[in-house]
mmCIF file of C-alpha atoms in Angstrom:
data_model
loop_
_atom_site.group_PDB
_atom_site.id
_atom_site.type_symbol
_atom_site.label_atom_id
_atom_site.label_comp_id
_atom_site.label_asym_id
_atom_site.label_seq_id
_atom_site.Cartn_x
_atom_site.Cartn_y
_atom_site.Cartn_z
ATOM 1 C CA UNK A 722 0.000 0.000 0.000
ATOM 2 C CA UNK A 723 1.396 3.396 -0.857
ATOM 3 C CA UNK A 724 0.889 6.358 0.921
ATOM 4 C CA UNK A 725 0.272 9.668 -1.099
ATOM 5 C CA UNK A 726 0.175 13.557 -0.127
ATOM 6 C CA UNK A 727 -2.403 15.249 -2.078
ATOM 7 C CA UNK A 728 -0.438 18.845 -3.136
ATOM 8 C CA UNK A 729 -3.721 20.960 -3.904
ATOM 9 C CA UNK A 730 -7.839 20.831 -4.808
ATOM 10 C CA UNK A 731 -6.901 23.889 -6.372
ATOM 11 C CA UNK A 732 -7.518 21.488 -9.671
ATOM 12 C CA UNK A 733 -11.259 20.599 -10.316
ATOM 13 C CA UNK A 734 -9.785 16.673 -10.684
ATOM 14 C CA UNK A 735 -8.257 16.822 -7.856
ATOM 15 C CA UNK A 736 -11.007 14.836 -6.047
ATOM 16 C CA UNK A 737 -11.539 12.050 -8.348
ATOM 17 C CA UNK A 738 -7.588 11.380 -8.327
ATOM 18 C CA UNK A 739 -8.499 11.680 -4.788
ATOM 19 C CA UNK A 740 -10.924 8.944 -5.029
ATOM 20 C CA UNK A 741 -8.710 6.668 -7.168
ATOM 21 C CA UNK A 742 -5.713 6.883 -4.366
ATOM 22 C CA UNK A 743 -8.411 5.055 -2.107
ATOM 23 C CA UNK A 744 -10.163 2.878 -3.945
ATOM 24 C CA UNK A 745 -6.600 1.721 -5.508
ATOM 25 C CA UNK A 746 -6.378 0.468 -1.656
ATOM 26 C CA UNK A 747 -4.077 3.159 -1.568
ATOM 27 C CA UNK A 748 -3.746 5.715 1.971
ATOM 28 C CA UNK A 749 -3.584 9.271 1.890
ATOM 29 C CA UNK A 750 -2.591 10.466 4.992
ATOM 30 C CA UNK A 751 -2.203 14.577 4.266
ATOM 31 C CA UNK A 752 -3.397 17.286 1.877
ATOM 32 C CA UNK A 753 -1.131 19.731 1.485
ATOM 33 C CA UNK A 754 -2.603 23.299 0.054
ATOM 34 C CA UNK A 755 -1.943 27.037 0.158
ATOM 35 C CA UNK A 756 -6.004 28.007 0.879
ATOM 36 C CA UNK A 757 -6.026 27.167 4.318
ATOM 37 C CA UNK A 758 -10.075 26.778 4.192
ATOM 38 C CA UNK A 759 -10.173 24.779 0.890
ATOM 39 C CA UNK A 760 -7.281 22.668 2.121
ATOM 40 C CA UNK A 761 -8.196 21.944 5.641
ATOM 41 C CA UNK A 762 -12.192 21.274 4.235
ATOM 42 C CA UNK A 763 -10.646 18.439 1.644
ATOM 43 C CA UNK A 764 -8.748 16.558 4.444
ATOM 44 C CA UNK A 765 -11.774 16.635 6.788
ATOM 45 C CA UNK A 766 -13.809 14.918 3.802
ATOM 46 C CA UNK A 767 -10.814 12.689 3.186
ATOM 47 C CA UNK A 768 -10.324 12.052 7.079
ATOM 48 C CA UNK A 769 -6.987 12.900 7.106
ATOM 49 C CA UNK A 770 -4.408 15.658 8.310
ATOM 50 C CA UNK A 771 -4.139 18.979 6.920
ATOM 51 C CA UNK A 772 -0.536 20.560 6.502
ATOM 52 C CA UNK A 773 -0.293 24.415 5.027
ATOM 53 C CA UNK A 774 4.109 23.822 5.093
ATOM 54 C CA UNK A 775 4.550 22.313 2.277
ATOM 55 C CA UNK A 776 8.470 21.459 3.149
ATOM 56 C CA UNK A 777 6.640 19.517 6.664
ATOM 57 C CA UNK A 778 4.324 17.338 3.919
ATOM 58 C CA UNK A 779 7.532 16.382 1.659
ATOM 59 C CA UNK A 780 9.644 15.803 4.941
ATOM 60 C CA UNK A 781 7.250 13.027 5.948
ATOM 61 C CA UNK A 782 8.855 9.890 6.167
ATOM 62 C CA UNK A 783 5.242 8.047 5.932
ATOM 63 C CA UNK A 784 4.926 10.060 2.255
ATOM 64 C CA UNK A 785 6.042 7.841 -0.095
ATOM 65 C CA UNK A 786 4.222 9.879 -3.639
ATOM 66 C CA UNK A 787 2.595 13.057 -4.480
ATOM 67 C CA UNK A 788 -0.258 13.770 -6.980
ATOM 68 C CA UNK A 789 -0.057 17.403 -8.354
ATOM 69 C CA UNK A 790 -3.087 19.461 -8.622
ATOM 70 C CA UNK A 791 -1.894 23.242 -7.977
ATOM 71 C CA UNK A 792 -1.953 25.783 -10.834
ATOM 72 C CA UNK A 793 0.206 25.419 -13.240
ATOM 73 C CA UNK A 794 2.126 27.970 -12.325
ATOM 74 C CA UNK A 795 3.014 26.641 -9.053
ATOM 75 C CA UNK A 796 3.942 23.284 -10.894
ATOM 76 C CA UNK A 797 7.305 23.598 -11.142
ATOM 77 C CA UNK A 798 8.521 24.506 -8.137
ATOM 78 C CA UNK A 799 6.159 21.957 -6.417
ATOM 79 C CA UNK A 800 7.486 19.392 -8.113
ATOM 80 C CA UNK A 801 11.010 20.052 -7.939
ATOM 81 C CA UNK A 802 10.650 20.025 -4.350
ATOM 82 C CA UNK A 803 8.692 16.924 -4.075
ATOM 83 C CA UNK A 804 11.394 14.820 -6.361
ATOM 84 C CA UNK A 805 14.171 16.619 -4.523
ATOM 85 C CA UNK A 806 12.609 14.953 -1.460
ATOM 86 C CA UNK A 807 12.399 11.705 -3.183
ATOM 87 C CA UNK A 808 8.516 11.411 -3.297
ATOM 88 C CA UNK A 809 7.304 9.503 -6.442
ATOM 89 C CA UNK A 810 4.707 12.705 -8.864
ATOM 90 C CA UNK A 811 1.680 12.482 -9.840
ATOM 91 C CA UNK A 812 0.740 15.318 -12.078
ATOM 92 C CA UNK A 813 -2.609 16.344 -14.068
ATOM 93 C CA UNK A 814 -1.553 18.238 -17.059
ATOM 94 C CA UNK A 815 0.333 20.249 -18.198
ATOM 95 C CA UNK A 816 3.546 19.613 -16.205
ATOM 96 C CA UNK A 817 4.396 23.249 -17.064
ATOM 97 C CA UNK A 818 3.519 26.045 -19.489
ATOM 98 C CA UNK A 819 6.839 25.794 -20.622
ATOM 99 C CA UNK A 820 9.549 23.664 -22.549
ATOM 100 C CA UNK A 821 11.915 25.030 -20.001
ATOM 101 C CA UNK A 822 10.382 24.497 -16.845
ATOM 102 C CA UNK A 823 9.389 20.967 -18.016
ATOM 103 C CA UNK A 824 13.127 20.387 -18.586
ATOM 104 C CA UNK A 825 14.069 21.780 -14.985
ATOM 105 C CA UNK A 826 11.325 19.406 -13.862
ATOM 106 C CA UNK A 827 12.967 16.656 -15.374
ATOM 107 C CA UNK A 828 16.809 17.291 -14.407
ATOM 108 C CA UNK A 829 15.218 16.952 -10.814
ATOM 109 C CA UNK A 830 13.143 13.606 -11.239
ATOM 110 C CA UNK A 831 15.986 11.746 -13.151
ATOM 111 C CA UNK A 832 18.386 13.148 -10.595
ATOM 112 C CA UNK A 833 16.105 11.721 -8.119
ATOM 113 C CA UNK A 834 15.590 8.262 -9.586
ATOM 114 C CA UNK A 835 11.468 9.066 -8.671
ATOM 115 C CA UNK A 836 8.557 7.781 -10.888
ATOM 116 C CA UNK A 837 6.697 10.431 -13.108
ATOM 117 C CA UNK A 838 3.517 10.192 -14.256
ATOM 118 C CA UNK A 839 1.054 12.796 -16.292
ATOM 119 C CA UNK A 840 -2.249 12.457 -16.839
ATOM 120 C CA UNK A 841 -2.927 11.194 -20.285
ATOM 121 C CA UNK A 842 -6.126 9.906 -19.894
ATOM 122 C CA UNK A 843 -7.221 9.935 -23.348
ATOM 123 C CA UNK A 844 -4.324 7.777 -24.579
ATOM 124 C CA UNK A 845 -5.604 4.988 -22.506
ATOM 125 C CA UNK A 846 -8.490 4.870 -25.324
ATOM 126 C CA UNK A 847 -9.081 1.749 -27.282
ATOM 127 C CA UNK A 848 -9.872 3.926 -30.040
ATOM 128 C CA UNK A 849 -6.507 6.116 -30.079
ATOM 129 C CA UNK A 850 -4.865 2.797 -29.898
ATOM 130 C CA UNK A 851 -6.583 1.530 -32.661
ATOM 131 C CA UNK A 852 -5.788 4.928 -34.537
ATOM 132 C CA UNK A 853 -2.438 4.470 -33.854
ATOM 133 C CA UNK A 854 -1.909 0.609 -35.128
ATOM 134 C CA UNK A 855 -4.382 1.840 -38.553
ATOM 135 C CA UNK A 856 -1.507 5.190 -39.019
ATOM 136 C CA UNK A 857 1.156 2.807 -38.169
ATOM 137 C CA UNK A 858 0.438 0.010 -40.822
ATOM 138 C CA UNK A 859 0.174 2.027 -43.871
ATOM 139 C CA UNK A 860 -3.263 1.240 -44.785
ATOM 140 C CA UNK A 861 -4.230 5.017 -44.970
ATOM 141 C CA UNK A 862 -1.108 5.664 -47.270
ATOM 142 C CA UNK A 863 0.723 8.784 -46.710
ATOM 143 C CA UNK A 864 -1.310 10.304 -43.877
ATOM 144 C CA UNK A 865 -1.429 14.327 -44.738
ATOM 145 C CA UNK A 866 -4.213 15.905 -42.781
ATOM 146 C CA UNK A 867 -5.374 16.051 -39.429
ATOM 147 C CA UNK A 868 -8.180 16.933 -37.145
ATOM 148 C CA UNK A 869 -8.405 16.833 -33.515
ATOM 149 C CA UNK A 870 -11.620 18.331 -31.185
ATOM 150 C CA UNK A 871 -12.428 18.369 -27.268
ATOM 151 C CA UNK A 872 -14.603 20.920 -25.935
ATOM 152 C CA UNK A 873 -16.937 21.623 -23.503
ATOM 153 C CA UNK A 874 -19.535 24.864 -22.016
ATOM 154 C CA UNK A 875 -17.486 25.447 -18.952
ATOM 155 C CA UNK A 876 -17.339 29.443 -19.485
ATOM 156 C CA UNK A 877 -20.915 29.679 -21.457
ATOM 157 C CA UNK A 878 -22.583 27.529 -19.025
ATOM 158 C CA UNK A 879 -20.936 29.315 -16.092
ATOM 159 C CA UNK A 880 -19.946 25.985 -13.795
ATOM 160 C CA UNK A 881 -15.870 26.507 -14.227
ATOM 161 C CA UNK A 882 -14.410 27.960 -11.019
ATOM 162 C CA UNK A 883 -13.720 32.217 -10.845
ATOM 163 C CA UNK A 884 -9.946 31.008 -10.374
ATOM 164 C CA UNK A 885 -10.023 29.285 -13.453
ATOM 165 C CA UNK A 886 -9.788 32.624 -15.359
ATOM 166 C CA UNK A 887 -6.822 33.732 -13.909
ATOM 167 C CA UNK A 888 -4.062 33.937 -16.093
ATOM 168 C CA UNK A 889 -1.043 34.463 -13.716
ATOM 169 C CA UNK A 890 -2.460 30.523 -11.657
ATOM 170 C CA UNK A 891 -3.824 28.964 -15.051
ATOM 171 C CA UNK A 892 -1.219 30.280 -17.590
ATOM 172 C CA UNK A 893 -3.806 29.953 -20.129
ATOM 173 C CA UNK A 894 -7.367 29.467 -20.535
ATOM 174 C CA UNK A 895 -9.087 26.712 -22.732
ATOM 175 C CA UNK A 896 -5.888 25.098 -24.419
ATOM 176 C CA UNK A 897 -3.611 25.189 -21.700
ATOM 177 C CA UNK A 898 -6.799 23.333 -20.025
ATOM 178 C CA UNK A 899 -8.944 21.076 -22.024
ATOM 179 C CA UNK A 900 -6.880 21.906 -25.224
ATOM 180 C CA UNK A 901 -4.258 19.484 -23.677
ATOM 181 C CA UNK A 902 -6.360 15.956 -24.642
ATOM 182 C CA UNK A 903 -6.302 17.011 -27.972
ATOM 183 C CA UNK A 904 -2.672 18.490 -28.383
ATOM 184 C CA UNK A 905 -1.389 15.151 -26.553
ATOM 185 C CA UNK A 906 -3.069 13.001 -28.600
ATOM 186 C CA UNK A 907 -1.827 14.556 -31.897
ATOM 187 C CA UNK A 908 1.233 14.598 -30.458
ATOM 188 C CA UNK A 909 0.653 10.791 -30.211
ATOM 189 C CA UNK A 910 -0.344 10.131 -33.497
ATOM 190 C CA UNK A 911 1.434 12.086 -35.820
ATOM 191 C CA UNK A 912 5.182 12.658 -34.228
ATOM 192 C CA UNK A 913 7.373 15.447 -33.634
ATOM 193 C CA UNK A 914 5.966 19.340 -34.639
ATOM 194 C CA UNK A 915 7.289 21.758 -36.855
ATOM 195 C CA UNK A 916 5.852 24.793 -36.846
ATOM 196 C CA UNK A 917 2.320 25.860 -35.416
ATOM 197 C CA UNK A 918 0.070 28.611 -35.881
ATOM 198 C CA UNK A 919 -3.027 29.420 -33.473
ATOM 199 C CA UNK A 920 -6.212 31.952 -33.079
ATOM 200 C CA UNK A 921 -7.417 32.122 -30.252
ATOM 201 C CA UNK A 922 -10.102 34.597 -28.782
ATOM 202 C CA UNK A 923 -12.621 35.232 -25.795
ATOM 203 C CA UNK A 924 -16.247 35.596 -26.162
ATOM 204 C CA UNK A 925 -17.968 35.022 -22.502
ATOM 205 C CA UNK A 926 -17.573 38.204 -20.241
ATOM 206 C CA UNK A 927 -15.091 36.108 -17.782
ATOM 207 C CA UNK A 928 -12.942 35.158 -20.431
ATOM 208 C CA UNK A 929 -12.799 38.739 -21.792
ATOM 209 C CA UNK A 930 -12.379 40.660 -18.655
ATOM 210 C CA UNK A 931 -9.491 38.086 -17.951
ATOM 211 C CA UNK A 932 -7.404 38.273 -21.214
ATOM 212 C CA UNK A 933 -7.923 34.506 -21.349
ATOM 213 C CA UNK A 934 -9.450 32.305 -24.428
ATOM 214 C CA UNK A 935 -12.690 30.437 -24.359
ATOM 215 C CA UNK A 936 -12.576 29.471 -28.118
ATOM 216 C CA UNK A 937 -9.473 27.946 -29.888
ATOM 217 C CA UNK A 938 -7.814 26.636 -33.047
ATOM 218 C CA UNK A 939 -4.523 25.729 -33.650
ATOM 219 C CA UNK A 940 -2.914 24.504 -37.700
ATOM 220 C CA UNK A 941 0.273 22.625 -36.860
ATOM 221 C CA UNK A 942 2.503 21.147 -39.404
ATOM 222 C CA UNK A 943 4.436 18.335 -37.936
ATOM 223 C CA UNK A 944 8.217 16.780 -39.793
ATOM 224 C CA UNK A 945 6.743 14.245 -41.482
ATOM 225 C CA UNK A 946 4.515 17.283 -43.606
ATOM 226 C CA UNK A 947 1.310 16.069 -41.773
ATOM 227 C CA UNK A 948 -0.849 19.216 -41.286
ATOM 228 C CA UNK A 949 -3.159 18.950 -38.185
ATOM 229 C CA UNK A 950 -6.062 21.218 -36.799
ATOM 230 C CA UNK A 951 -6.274 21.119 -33.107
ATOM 231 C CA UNK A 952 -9.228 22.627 -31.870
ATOM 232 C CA UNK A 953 -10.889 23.124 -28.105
ATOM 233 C CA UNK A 954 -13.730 25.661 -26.374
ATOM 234 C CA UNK A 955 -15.450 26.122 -23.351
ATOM 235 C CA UNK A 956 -18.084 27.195 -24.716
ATOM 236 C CA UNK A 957 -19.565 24.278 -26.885
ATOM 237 C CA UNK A 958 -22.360 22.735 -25.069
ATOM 238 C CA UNK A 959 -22.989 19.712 -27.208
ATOM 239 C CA UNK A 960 -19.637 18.021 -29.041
ATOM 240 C CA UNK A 961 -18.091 14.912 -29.706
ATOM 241 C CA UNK A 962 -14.160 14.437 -28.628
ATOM 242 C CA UNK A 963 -13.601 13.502 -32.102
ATOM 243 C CA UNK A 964 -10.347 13.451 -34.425
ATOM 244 C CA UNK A 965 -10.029 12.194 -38.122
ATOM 245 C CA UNK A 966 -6.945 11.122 -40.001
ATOM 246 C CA UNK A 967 -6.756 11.296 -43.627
ATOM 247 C CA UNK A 968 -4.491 9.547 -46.212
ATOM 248 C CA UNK A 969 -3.783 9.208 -49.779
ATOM 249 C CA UNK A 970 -5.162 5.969 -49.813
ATOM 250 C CA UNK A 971 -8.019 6.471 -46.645
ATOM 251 C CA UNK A 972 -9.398 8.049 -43.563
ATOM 252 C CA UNK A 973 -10.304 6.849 -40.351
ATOM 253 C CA UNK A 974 -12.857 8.790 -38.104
ATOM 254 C CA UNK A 975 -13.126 8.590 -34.498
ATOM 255 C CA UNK A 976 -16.305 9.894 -32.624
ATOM 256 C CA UNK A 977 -16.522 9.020 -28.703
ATOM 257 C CA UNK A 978 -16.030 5.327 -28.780
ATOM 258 C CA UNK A 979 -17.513 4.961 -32.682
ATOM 259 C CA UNK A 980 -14.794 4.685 -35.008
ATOM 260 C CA UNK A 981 -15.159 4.523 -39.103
ATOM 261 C CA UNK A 982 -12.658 3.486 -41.461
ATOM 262 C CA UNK A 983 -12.389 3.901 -45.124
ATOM 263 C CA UNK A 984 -9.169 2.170 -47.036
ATOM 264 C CA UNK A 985 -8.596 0.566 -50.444
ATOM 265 C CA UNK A 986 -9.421 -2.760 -48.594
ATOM 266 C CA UNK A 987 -12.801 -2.021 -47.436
ATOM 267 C CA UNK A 988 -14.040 -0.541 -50.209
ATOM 268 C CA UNK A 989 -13.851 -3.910 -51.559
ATOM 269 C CA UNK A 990 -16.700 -4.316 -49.173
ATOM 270 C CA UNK A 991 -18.369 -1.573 -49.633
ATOM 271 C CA UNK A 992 -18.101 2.316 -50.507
ATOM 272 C CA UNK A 993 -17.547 4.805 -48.094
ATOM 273 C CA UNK A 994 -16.957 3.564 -44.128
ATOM 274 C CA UNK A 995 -17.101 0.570 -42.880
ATOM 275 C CA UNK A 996 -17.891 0.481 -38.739
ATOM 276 C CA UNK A 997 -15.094 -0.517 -36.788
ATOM 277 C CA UNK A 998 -16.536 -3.374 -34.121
ATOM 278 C CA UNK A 999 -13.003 -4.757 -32.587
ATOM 279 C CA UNK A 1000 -11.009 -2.291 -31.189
ATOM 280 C CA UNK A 1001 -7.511 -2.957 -28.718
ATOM 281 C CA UNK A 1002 -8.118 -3.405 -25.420
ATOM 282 C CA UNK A 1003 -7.710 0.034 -23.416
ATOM 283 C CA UNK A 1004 -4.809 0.695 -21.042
ATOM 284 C CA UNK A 1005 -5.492 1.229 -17.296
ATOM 285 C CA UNK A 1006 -5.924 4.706 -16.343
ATOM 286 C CA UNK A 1007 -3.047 6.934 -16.056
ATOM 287 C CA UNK A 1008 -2.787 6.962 -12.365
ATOM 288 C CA UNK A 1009 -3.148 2.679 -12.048
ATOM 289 C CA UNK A 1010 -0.058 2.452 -14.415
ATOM 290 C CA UNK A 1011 1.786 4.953 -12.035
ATOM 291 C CA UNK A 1012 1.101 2.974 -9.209
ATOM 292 C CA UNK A 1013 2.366 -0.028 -11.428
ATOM 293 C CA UNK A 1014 5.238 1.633 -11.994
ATOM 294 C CA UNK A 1015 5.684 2.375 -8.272
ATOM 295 C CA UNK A 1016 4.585 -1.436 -7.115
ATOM 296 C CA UNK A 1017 5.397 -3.467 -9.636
ATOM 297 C CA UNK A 1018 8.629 -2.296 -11.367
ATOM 298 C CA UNK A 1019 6.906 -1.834 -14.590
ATOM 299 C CA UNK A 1020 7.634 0.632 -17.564
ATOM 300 C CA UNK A 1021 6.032 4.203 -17.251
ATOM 301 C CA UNK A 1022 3.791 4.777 -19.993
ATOM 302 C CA UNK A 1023 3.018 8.593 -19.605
ATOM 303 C CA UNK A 1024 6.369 9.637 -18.615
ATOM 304 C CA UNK A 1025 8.351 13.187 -18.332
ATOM 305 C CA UNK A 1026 9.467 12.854 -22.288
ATOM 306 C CA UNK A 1027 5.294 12.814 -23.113
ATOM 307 C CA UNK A 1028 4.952 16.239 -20.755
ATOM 308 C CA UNK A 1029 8.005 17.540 -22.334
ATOM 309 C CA UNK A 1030 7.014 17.183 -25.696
ATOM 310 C CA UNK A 1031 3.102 18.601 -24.437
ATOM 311 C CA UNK A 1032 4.392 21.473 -22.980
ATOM 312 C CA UNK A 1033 6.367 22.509 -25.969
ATOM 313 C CA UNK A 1034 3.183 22.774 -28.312
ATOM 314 C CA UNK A 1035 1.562 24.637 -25.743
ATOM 315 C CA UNK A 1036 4.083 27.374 -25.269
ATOM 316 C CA UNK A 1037 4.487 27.705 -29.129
ATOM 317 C CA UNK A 1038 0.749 27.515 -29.427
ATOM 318 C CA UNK A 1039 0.275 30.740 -26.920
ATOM 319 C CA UNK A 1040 3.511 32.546 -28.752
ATOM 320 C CA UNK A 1041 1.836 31.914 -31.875
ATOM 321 C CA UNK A 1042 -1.538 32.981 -30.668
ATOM 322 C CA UNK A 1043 0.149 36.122 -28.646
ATOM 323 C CA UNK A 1044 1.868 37.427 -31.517
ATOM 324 C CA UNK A 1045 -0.181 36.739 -34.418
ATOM 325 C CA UNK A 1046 2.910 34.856 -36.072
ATOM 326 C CA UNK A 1047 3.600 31.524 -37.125
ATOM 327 C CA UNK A 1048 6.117 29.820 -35.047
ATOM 328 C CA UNK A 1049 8.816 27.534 -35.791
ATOM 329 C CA UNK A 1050 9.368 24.822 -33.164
ATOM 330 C CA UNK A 1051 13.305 23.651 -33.128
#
């Protein structure tokens, strides 16, 4: 059984990561957070202790992990303290607004010899496996075009947090939050980027009075000459987390769990799609292969070199989107 410090419910997943700790059979013993009421609230529900000194939580020999739900911009510096103090991380995403700071983040956790894991939740997808092992064979031909889309009503329907529009403790607003999914699973899919431009603007009164982005769009062109739209909004009240791939030979289409696939092959069968009906079998949650990792000895699956590489195309996606440029990503 491992015992883990909650750092923060400054997160809005913070509780259910909360809630897979203990019914992992896992203890958590201490919540750790800066807002003494919101803090001391959370370990009351959790019936545990409360601890506002950070340095006292990570100095707790009966600590043996950490799951990471501060803002972001308190990310690195949490982190670096909690590897520093050889506590195994837990982190919801984005391990940092920046390429830099993700770096600093990992000098600290391989100096450390502690486990990292992100939250990738949407890798653990049967259907992004199945995309994967479809882009991977060849059966699409030269894959050349891209579309990726998460969204939600969070700022039109009001029920995201006041904090959550604060630039200077969110570093972003919808695609440095939701935006992730789909910028992690392009990532994913399509390899390393190349250059990336983005437009991104507000349109609910929060967002604008904040300077942060309800609506965005992002055109990346990745090495291998793939173009990709990555798309994400908080204030779509109805849509599908839904990408499509497209090939000189085919396309595959992913909606929810419903995939579609077109290639030379099934159009022997038939024109047009055919229904996908066996899919991979998903991958545990992000968290279960963490503890894995942890228990078990075995291989991290949403490691520091998957944050890295997310927290690149978000900084170039806000440079982009700041100065009305297309940036190149070296």
């Amino acid at each position: 059984m491992l015992k883990v410090a909650m750092l923060s419910k400054w997160h809005v997943h913070a509780g259910g990561y909360a809630n897979e700790v203990k019914n992992s059979g896992h203890e958590i013993p201490v919540v750790w957070d800066e807002d003494e009421n919101r803090g001391s609230a959370w370990a009351k529900e959790l019936g545990c202790d409360y601890e506002k000194d950070l340095a006292k939580v990570l100095a707790r020999s009966d600590i043996d992990a950490v799951v990471v739900d501060t803002e972001k911009s308190k990310h690195k510096d949490v982190m670096i303290a909690a590897a520093n103090a050889k506590k195994h991380i837990y982190t919801e995403k984005t391990v940092a607004p920046t390429k830099k700071e993700a770096l600093e983040i990992e000098k600290a956790i391989e100096k450390n010899k502690v486990i990292f894991t992100i939250s990738f939740p949407q890798r653990t997808s049967p259907v992004v496996l199945y995309a994967k092992q479809v882009i991977d064979s060849g059966v699409l031909g030269q894959v050349n075009t891209a579309r990726f889309r998460n969204a939600h009503n969070g700022a039109s329907g009001n029920w995201l947090p006041d904090y959550w529009y604060i630039e200077k403790d969110a570093c972003g607003g919808a695609m440095m939050d939701l935006g992730c999914h789909p910028m992690y699973i392009a990532n994913y899919l399509l390899g390393a980027p190349a250059r990336i431009t983005s437009i991104y603007n507000a349109t609910t009164k929060k967002a604008i009075d904040n300077g942060i982005e309800d609506n965005a769009v992002n055109v990346i062109e990745f090495k291998n000459k793939i173009i990709a739209m990555v798309e994400t909004s908080f204030v779509t009240p109805v849509s599908p987390w839904a990408f499509e791939i497209y090939g000189t030979d085919g396309m595959l289409l992913a909606t929810d769990n419903q995939v579609r696939l077109s290639t030379p092959e099934t159009r022997k069968l038939r024109d047009g799609f055919i229904e996908v009906t066996k899919l991979p079998k998903g991958l545990p949650s992000p968290m279960q292969t963490w503890f894995n990792a942890i228990e078990k000895g075995d291989p991290v699956v949403f490691g520091i070199k998957d944050a890295i590489g997310l927290a690149e195309l978000l900084e170039n996606a806000y440079i982009s989107h700041k100065t009305g440029a297309t940036v190149t990503i070296k």
